[in-house]
Short mmCIF file of C-alpha atoms and ligand atoms in Angstrom, two decimals:
data_model
loop_
_atom_site.label_atom_id
_atom_site.label_comp_id
_atom_site.label_asym_id
_atom_site.label_seq_id
_atom_site.Cartn_x
_atom_site.Cartn_y
_atom_site.Cartn_z
CA UNK A 1 27.54 -19.54 -3.53
CA UNK A 2 27.63 -17.62 -6.80
CA UNK A 3 24.71 -15.31 -7.28
CA UNK A 4 23.80 -13.28 -10.35
CA UNK A 5 21.49 -10.30 -9.98
CA UNK A 6 20.05 -9.00 -13.25
CA UNK A 7 19.02 -5.32 -13.13
CA UNK A 8 21.16 -2.84 -11.18
CA UNK A 9 18.45 -0.32 -10.29
CA UNK A 10 16.94 0.58 -6.92
CA UNK A 11 16.33 -3.05 -5.95
CA UNK A 12 18.95 -4.99 -7.91
CA UNK A 13 21.82 -2.97 -6.45
CA UNK A 14 20.40 -3.45 -2.94
CA UNK A 15 19.96 -7.20 -3.48
CA UNK A 16 23.54 -7.44 -4.79
CA UNK A 17 24.76 -5.62 -1.67
CA UNK A 18 22.74 -7.95 0.58
CA UNK A 19 24.02 -11.18 -0.98
CA UNK A 20 27.62 -9.91 -1.15
CA UNK A 21 27.36 -8.94 2.54
CA UNK A 22 26.28 -12.54 3.23
CA UNK A 23 29.60 -13.63 1.67
CA UNK A 24 28.42 -14.74 -1.78
CA UNK A 25 30.29 -14.03 -5.02
CA UNK A 26 27.96 -11.65 -6.78
CA UNK A 27 27.53 -10.64 -10.42
CA UNK A 28 25.43 -7.58 -11.11
CA UNK A 29 24.13 -7.18 -14.67
CA UNK A 30 22.44 -4.31 -16.49
CA UNK A 31 22.00 -3.12 -20.05
CA UNK A 32 24.72 -0.46 -19.97
CA UNK A 33 27.80 0.80 -18.16
CA UNK A 34 26.01 3.91 -16.89
CA UNK A 35 23.34 1.82 -15.10
CA UNK A 36 26.06 -0.36 -13.60
CA UNK A 37 28.03 2.68 -12.46
CA UNK A 38 24.93 4.05 -10.71
CA UNK A 39 24.16 0.66 -9.14
CA UNK A 40 27.70 0.37 -7.82
CA UNK A 41 27.66 3.95 -6.55
CA UNK A 42 24.49 3.28 -4.58
CA UNK A 43 26.08 0.18 -2.98
CA UNK A 44 29.16 2.25 -2.09
CA UNK A 45 27.02 5.00 -0.60
CA UNK A 46 25.00 2.55 1.47
CA UNK A 47 28.17 0.82 2.73
CA UNK A 48 29.65 4.22 3.60
CA UNK A 49 26.63 4.90 5.82
CA UNK A 50 26.99 1.49 7.55
CA UNK A 51 30.69 2.18 8.16
CA UNK A 52 29.93 5.68 9.51
CA UNK A 53 27.41 4.18 11.95
CA UNK A 54 29.95 1.57 13.05
CA UNK A 55 27.68 -1.24 11.81
CA UNK A 56 30.25 -2.52 9.26
CA UNK A 57 34.07 -2.39 9.53
CA UNK A 58 35.80 -0.44 6.76
CA UNK A 59 37.77 -3.50 5.66
CA UNK A 60 34.55 -5.57 5.50
CA UNK A 61 32.90 -2.88 3.36
CA UNK A 62 35.84 -3.09 0.94
CA UNK A 63 35.55 -6.90 0.82
CA UNK A 64 31.80 -6.68 0.17
CA UNK A 65 32.33 -4.26 -2.71
CA UNK A 66 35.08 -6.45 -4.15
CA UNK A 67 32.72 -9.42 -4.18
CA UNK A 68 30.36 -7.54 -6.55
CA UNK A 69 31.46 -7.89 -10.18
CA UNK A 70 29.52 -6.03 -12.85
CA UNK A 71 28.83 -6.76 -16.50
CA UNK A 72 26.41 -6.27 -19.36
CA UNK A 73 26.17 -9.87 -20.58
CA UNK A 74 23.48 -12.06 -19.03
CA UNK A 75 24.94 -15.13 -20.79
CA UNK A 76 28.43 -14.65 -19.33
CA UNK A 77 27.34 -13.72 -15.83
CA UNK A 78 24.92 -16.61 -15.27
CA UNK A 79 27.29 -19.28 -16.65
CA UNK A 80 28.38 -20.54 -13.21
CA UNK A 81 25.54 -19.15 -11.06
CA UNK A 82 23.92 -21.16 -8.27
CA UNK A 83 21.12 -18.62 -8.03
CA UNK A 84 19.92 -16.06 -10.60
CA UNK A 85 17.81 -13.21 -9.26
CA UNK A 86 16.08 -11.06 -11.88
CA UNK A 87 15.22 -7.49 -10.81
CA UNK A 88 14.65 -5.60 -14.08
CA UNK A 89 11.75 -3.25 -14.77
CA UNK A 90 8.26 -4.46 -13.90
CA UNK A 91 7.22 -5.37 -17.45
CA UNK A 92 6.24 -8.96 -18.18
CA UNK A 93 7.76 -9.17 -21.67
CA UNK A 94 11.09 -7.75 -20.50
CA UNK A 95 11.27 -10.23 -17.64
CA UNK A 96 10.35 -13.12 -19.89
CA UNK A 97 13.09 -12.21 -22.36
CA UNK A 98 15.63 -12.00 -19.55
CA UNK A 99 14.68 -15.49 -18.33
CA UNK A 100 14.85 -16.99 -21.81
CA UNK A 101 18.49 -15.92 -21.95
CA UNK A 102 19.28 -16.75 -18.30
CA UNK A 103 17.75 -20.24 -18.53
CA UNK A 104 19.70 -20.94 -21.70
CA UNK A 105 23.12 -20.13 -20.24
CA UNK A 106 22.78 -20.87 -16.49
CA UNK A 107 23.67 -24.30 -15.07
CA UNK A 108 20.81 -26.81 -15.33
CA UNK A 109 20.32 -26.87 -11.55
CA UNK A 110 20.47 -23.11 -10.92
CA UNK A 111 17.62 -21.63 -8.90
CA UNK A 112 15.86 -18.96 -10.97
CA UNK A 113 14.15 -16.19 -9.02
CA UNK A 114 12.23 -13.06 -9.94
CA UNK A 115 11.90 -10.02 -7.70
CA UNK A 116 8.65 -8.99 -9.39
CA UNK A 117 6.30 -7.10 -7.08
CA UNK A 118 3.13 -8.56 -8.50
CA UNK A 119 3.48 -10.19 -11.94
CA UNK A 120 2.50 -13.82 -12.34
CA UNK A 121 5.41 -16.20 -11.71
CA UNK A 122 3.56 -18.74 -13.84
CA UNK A 123 3.31 -16.30 -16.77
CA UNK A 124 7.02 -15.49 -16.54
CA UNK A 125 7.81 -19.23 -16.30
CA UNK A 126 5.74 -19.99 -19.41
CA UNK A 127 8.55 -18.37 -21.42
CA UNK A 128 10.97 -21.07 -20.20
CA UNK A 129 8.90 -24.28 -20.21
CA UNK A 130 11.89 -26.57 -19.61
CA UNK A 131 13.08 -24.55 -16.60
CA UNK A 132 9.73 -23.34 -15.15
CA UNK A 133 9.98 -25.80 -12.26
CA UNK A 134 13.16 -23.99 -11.13
CA UNK A 135 11.53 -20.54 -11.11
CA UNK A 136 10.07 -18.88 -8.00
CA UNK A 137 9.23 -15.39 -6.85
CA UNK A 138 11.76 -14.01 -4.38
CA UNK A 139 10.22 -10.69 -3.46
CA UNK A 140 12.56 -8.40 -1.53
CA UNK A 141 11.58 -5.11 0.11
CA UNK A 142 13.22 -1.74 -0.26
CA UNK A 143 15.93 -1.38 0.90
CA UNK A 144 16.81 -5.08 0.80
CA UNK A 145 19.72 -4.73 3.23
CA UNK A 146 17.44 -3.34 5.95
CA UNK A 147 13.97 -4.77 5.41
CA UNK A 148 13.30 -7.95 7.34
CA UNK A 149 10.94 -9.81 5.03
CA UNK A 150 11.33 -11.85 1.86
CA UNK A 151 8.15 -13.12 0.24
CA UNK A 152 8.61 -16.39 -1.63
CA UNK A 153 6.00 -16.94 -4.33
CA UNK A 154 5.25 -20.34 -5.85
CA UNK A 155 4.35 -20.44 -9.52
CA UNK A 156 2.06 -23.20 -10.77
CA UNK A 157 5.09 -25.14 -12.05
CA UNK A 158 7.55 -24.35 -9.22
CA UNK A 159 8.84 -27.59 -7.70
CA UNK A 160 8.60 -28.20 -3.95
CA UNK A 161 12.37 -28.58 -3.84
CA UNK A 162 12.90 -25.17 -5.40
CA UNK A 163 10.37 -23.52 -3.06
CA UNK A 164 12.20 -25.06 -0.11
CA UNK A 165 15.59 -23.86 -1.46
CA UNK A 166 14.22 -20.35 -1.85
CA UNK A 167 12.87 -20.30 1.72
CA UNK A 168 16.20 -21.59 3.05
CA UNK A 169 18.14 -19.05 1.01
CA UNK A 170 15.95 -16.21 2.38
CA UNK A 171 16.54 -17.41 5.94
CA UNK A 172 20.30 -17.72 5.26
CA UNK A 173 20.33 -13.99 4.44
CA UNK A 174 18.96 -13.31 7.93
CA UNK A 175 15.43 -12.55 6.72
CA UNK A 176 12.00 -13.70 7.80
CA UNK A 177 10.09 -15.40 5.01
CA UNK A 178 6.45 -15.88 4.06
CA UNK A 179 5.25 -18.21 1.33
CA UNK A 180 2.60 -17.10 -1.11
CA UNK A 181 1.54 -20.58 -2.06
CA UNK A 182 -0.94 -19.57 -4.78
CA UNK A 183 0.49 -17.38 -7.54
CA UNK A 184 -2.03 -14.53 -7.49
CA UNK A 185 -1.64 -10.88 -8.57
CA UNK A 186 0.14 -8.74 -5.97
CA UNK A 187 0.86 -11.80 -3.79
CA UNK A 188 0.39 -11.18 -0.05
CA UNK A 189 2.13 -7.85 0.26
CA UNK A 190 1.99 -5.72 -2.92
CA UNK A 191 -1.77 -6.11 -3.16
CA UNK A 192 -2.45 -4.60 0.26
CA UNK A 193 0.35 -2.03 0.05
CA UNK A 194 -0.85 -0.82 -3.37
CA UNK A 195 -4.40 -0.27 -2.09
CA UNK A 196 -3.37 1.77 0.97
CA UNK A 197 -0.95 3.88 -1.08
CA UNK A 198 -3.51 4.42 -3.82
CA UNK A 199 -6.10 5.64 -1.31
CA UNK A 200 -3.51 8.15 -0.03
CA UNK A 201 -2.93 9.36 -3.62
CA UNK A 202 -6.69 9.70 -4.09
CA UNK A 203 -6.96 11.81 -0.91
CA UNK A 204 -4.10 13.98 -2.16
CA UNK A 205 -5.80 14.41 -5.52
CA UNK A 206 -9.14 15.29 -3.85
CA UNK A 207 -7.40 17.91 -1.69
CA UNK A 208 -8.44 16.17 1.53
CA UNK A 209 -5.11 17.01 3.16
CA UNK A 210 -1.51 17.89 2.33
CA UNK A 211 0.96 15.14 1.40
CA UNK A 212 2.80 15.83 4.67
CA UNK A 213 -0.35 15.36 6.78
CA UNK A 214 -1.47 12.24 4.92
CA UNK A 215 1.97 10.70 5.54
CA UNK A 216 1.99 11.91 9.17
CA UNK A 217 -1.44 10.36 9.79
CA UNK A 218 -0.20 6.94 8.67
CA UNK A 219 3.15 7.22 10.46
CA UNK A 220 1.94 8.53 13.79
CA UNK A 221 -1.55 7.06 13.81
CA UNK A 222 -0.80 3.63 12.34
CA UNK A 223 2.92 3.20 13.04
CA UNK A 224 3.96 3.01 9.38
CA UNK A 225 7.75 3.56 9.45
CA UNK A 226 7.44 5.75 6.34
CA UNK A 227 4.37 7.57 4.96
CA UNK A 228 2.79 5.89 1.91
CA UNK A 229 3.45 8.94 -0.30
CA UNK A 230 7.08 9.16 0.85
CA UNK A 231 7.33 5.45 0.19
CA UNK A 232 6.09 5.97 -3.38
CA UNK A 233 8.87 8.50 -3.96
CA UNK A 234 11.40 6.22 -2.27
CA UNK A 235 10.50 3.16 -4.36
CA UNK A 236 10.03 5.05 -7.64
CA UNK A 237 6.69 6.33 -8.95
CA UNK A 238 7.30 4.67 -12.35
CA UNK A 239 7.63 1.28 -10.68
CA UNK A 240 4.49 2.00 -8.65
CA UNK A 241 2.57 2.97 -11.82
CA UNK A 242 3.63 -0.29 -13.51
CA UNK A 243 2.38 -2.20 -10.47
CA UNK A 244 -0.99 -0.44 -10.40
CA UNK A 245 -1.54 -0.82 -14.16
CA UNK A 246 -0.84 -4.50 -13.90
CA UNK A 247 -3.06 -4.99 -10.83
CA UNK A 248 -5.82 -3.01 -12.55
CA UNK A 249 -5.64 -5.45 -15.49
CA UNK A 250 -5.85 -8.50 -13.24
CA UNK A 251 -7.87 -7.41 -10.19
CA UNK A 252 -9.98 -4.59 -11.64
CA UNK A 253 -10.85 -0.94 -11.23
CA UNK A 254 -10.06 -0.69 -7.55
CA UNK A 255 -6.37 -0.50 -8.57
CA UNK A 256 -6.85 2.18 -11.27
CA UNK A 257 -3.92 4.65 -11.05
CA UNK A 258 -4.77 8.31 -10.34
CA UNK A 259 -4.36 11.03 -12.98
CA UNK A 260 -1.82 12.78 -10.74
CA UNK A 261 0.37 9.69 -10.59
CA UNK A 262 0.29 9.39 -14.39
CA UNK A 263 1.17 13.08 -14.74
CA UNK A 264 4.09 12.83 -12.32
CA UNK A 265 5.52 9.88 -14.23
CA UNK A 266 4.96 11.54 -17.64
CA UNK A 267 6.84 14.59 -16.35
CA UNK A 268 9.78 12.40 -15.26
CA UNK A 269 9.08 13.19 -11.59
CA UNK A 270 9.81 9.66 -10.45
CA UNK A 271 10.65 10.33 -6.80
CA UNK A 272 13.96 10.34 -4.99
CA UNK A 273 15.88 8.91 -7.93
CA UNK A 274 15.12 12.00 -10.04
CA UNK A 275 15.14 14.50 -7.16
CA UNK A 276 11.45 15.26 -7.60
CA UNK A 277 8.26 13.24 -7.14
CA UNK A 278 5.37 13.93 -4.79
CA UNK A 279 8.00 15.74 -2.73
CA UNK A 280 11.17 17.57 -3.81
CA UNK A 281 14.64 16.35 -2.82
CA UNK A 282 17.12 19.20 -3.23
CA UNK A 283 20.02 16.99 -2.08
CA UNK A 284 19.62 14.66 -5.11
N1 LIG B 1 11.31 -0.28 -6.04
C1 LIG B 1 10.83 -1.06 -5.09
O1 LIG B 1 10.58 -0.61 -3.97
C2 LIG B 1 10.57 -2.51 -5.33
C3 LIG B 1 10.31 -3.36 -4.24
C4 LIG B 1 10.15 -4.73 -4.47
C5 LIG B 1 10.23 -5.23 -5.76
N2 LIG B 1 10.45 -4.37 -6.80
C6 LIG B 1 10.57 -4.95 -8.13
O2 LIG B 1 11.95 -4.99 -8.47
C7 LIG B 1 12.10 -4.87 -9.88
C8 LIG B 1 13.05 -3.73 -10.19
O3 LIG B 1 12.51 -2.54 -9.66
P1 LIG B 1 13.43 -1.27 -9.38
O4 LIG B 1 12.63 -0.38 -8.49
O5 LIG B 1 14.80 -1.70 -8.97
O6 LIG B 1 13.48 -0.63 -10.85
P2 LIG B 1 14.58 0.36 -11.47
O7 LIG B 1 13.90 1.06 -12.58
O8 LIG B 1 15.23 1.16 -10.39
O9 LIG B 1 15.70 -0.65 -12.05
C9 LIG B 1 15.46 -1.53 -13.10
C10 LIG B 1 16.78 -1.80 -13.78
O10 LIG B 1 16.60 -2.86 -14.73
C11 LIG B 1 17.43 -2.57 -15.83
N3 LIG B 1 17.00 -3.35 -16.97
C12 LIG B 1 15.93 -3.14 -17.79
N4 LIG B 1 15.89 -4.10 -18.74
C13 LIG B 1 16.95 -4.91 -18.53
C14 LIG B 1 17.45 -6.07 -19.18
N5 LIG B 1 16.84 -6.57 -20.25
N6 LIG B 1 18.58 -6.64 -18.70
C15 LIG B 1 19.21 -6.14 -17.62
N7 LIG B 1 18.78 -5.04 -16.95
C16 LIG B 1 17.66 -4.44 -17.42
C17 LIG B 1 17.29 -1.06 -16.02
O11 LIG B 1 18.34 -0.54 -16.81
C18 LIG B 1 17.33 -0.59 -14.55
O12 LIG B 1 18.65 -0.32 -14.13
C19 LIG B 1 10.70 -4.68 -10.45
O13 LIG B 1 10.20 -5.92 -10.84
C20 LIG B 1 9.93 -4.14 -9.25
O14 LIG B 1 8.55 -4.38 -9.32
C21 LIG B 1 10.65 -3.04 -6.62
#
């Protein structure tokens, strides 16, 4: 299949790597060459680690990378796509604009999917009334190549056929799937994850414990593979702030971001990607 991934950031580059590894011809799109260079570099780095561990043969890694073409034009890269996966920043208007263009130039039977963490699929689809039945949420987890789950989210207008195609596509990538049948803010996963992580940020802000001990408590006591604060840094604190602001608007005060989180983002301390977030990453 031909798959176009729009947005070459933390998630888009990982999704492109995942679908190229599954053998699909992949187009990765972003607004500029610098973003595409970074997206490609992160795929290369990830493949290098798989090769070093013996999980992927060197020649396969080269083939995977060759299957990923990059470009800055949505119109050109969706022209022959079977599936379009949008993974741009978590801002409704930006996503809607991307889908207006994608729906205009993609084939009339292409599956349109958004990797939004919590925005309404129905609200995104309202920007493309003629194609809204072909739009679903396809919510990957970070990093997409390793995480086992894909959450499929049905918008009000999503057709049963498209929901079925999305579930089958997720399974074909070797993932488990869950279906969020009712399009509601935060779906099944982001809603619960945001609350736990926010409570950890509140404890940090109140001085209840150090970041290290809050993370250790969740990892050792509750078997989280990564502490919630580490996870915030890993996923990007700016993305997390967008998610909380949006959930606060739809679900109320219990999702209100902390002052510390706002300060970190204002200071450009976005987590691993900037070398500094709740923790510091000298290697970045
Ligand atoms: N980070 C995570 O852990 C995570 C997990 C699941 C889902 N998501 C969702 O995935 C999406 C992307 O998140 P991310 O963490 O990769 O963000 P990111 O900031 O790392 O990357 C976003 C990319 O989108 C690009 N972009 C912005 N506007 C664009 C446009 N009009 N056309 C093409 N590219 C454009 C940016 O240049 C950037 O490279 C968001 O909707 C987010 O909620 C994120």
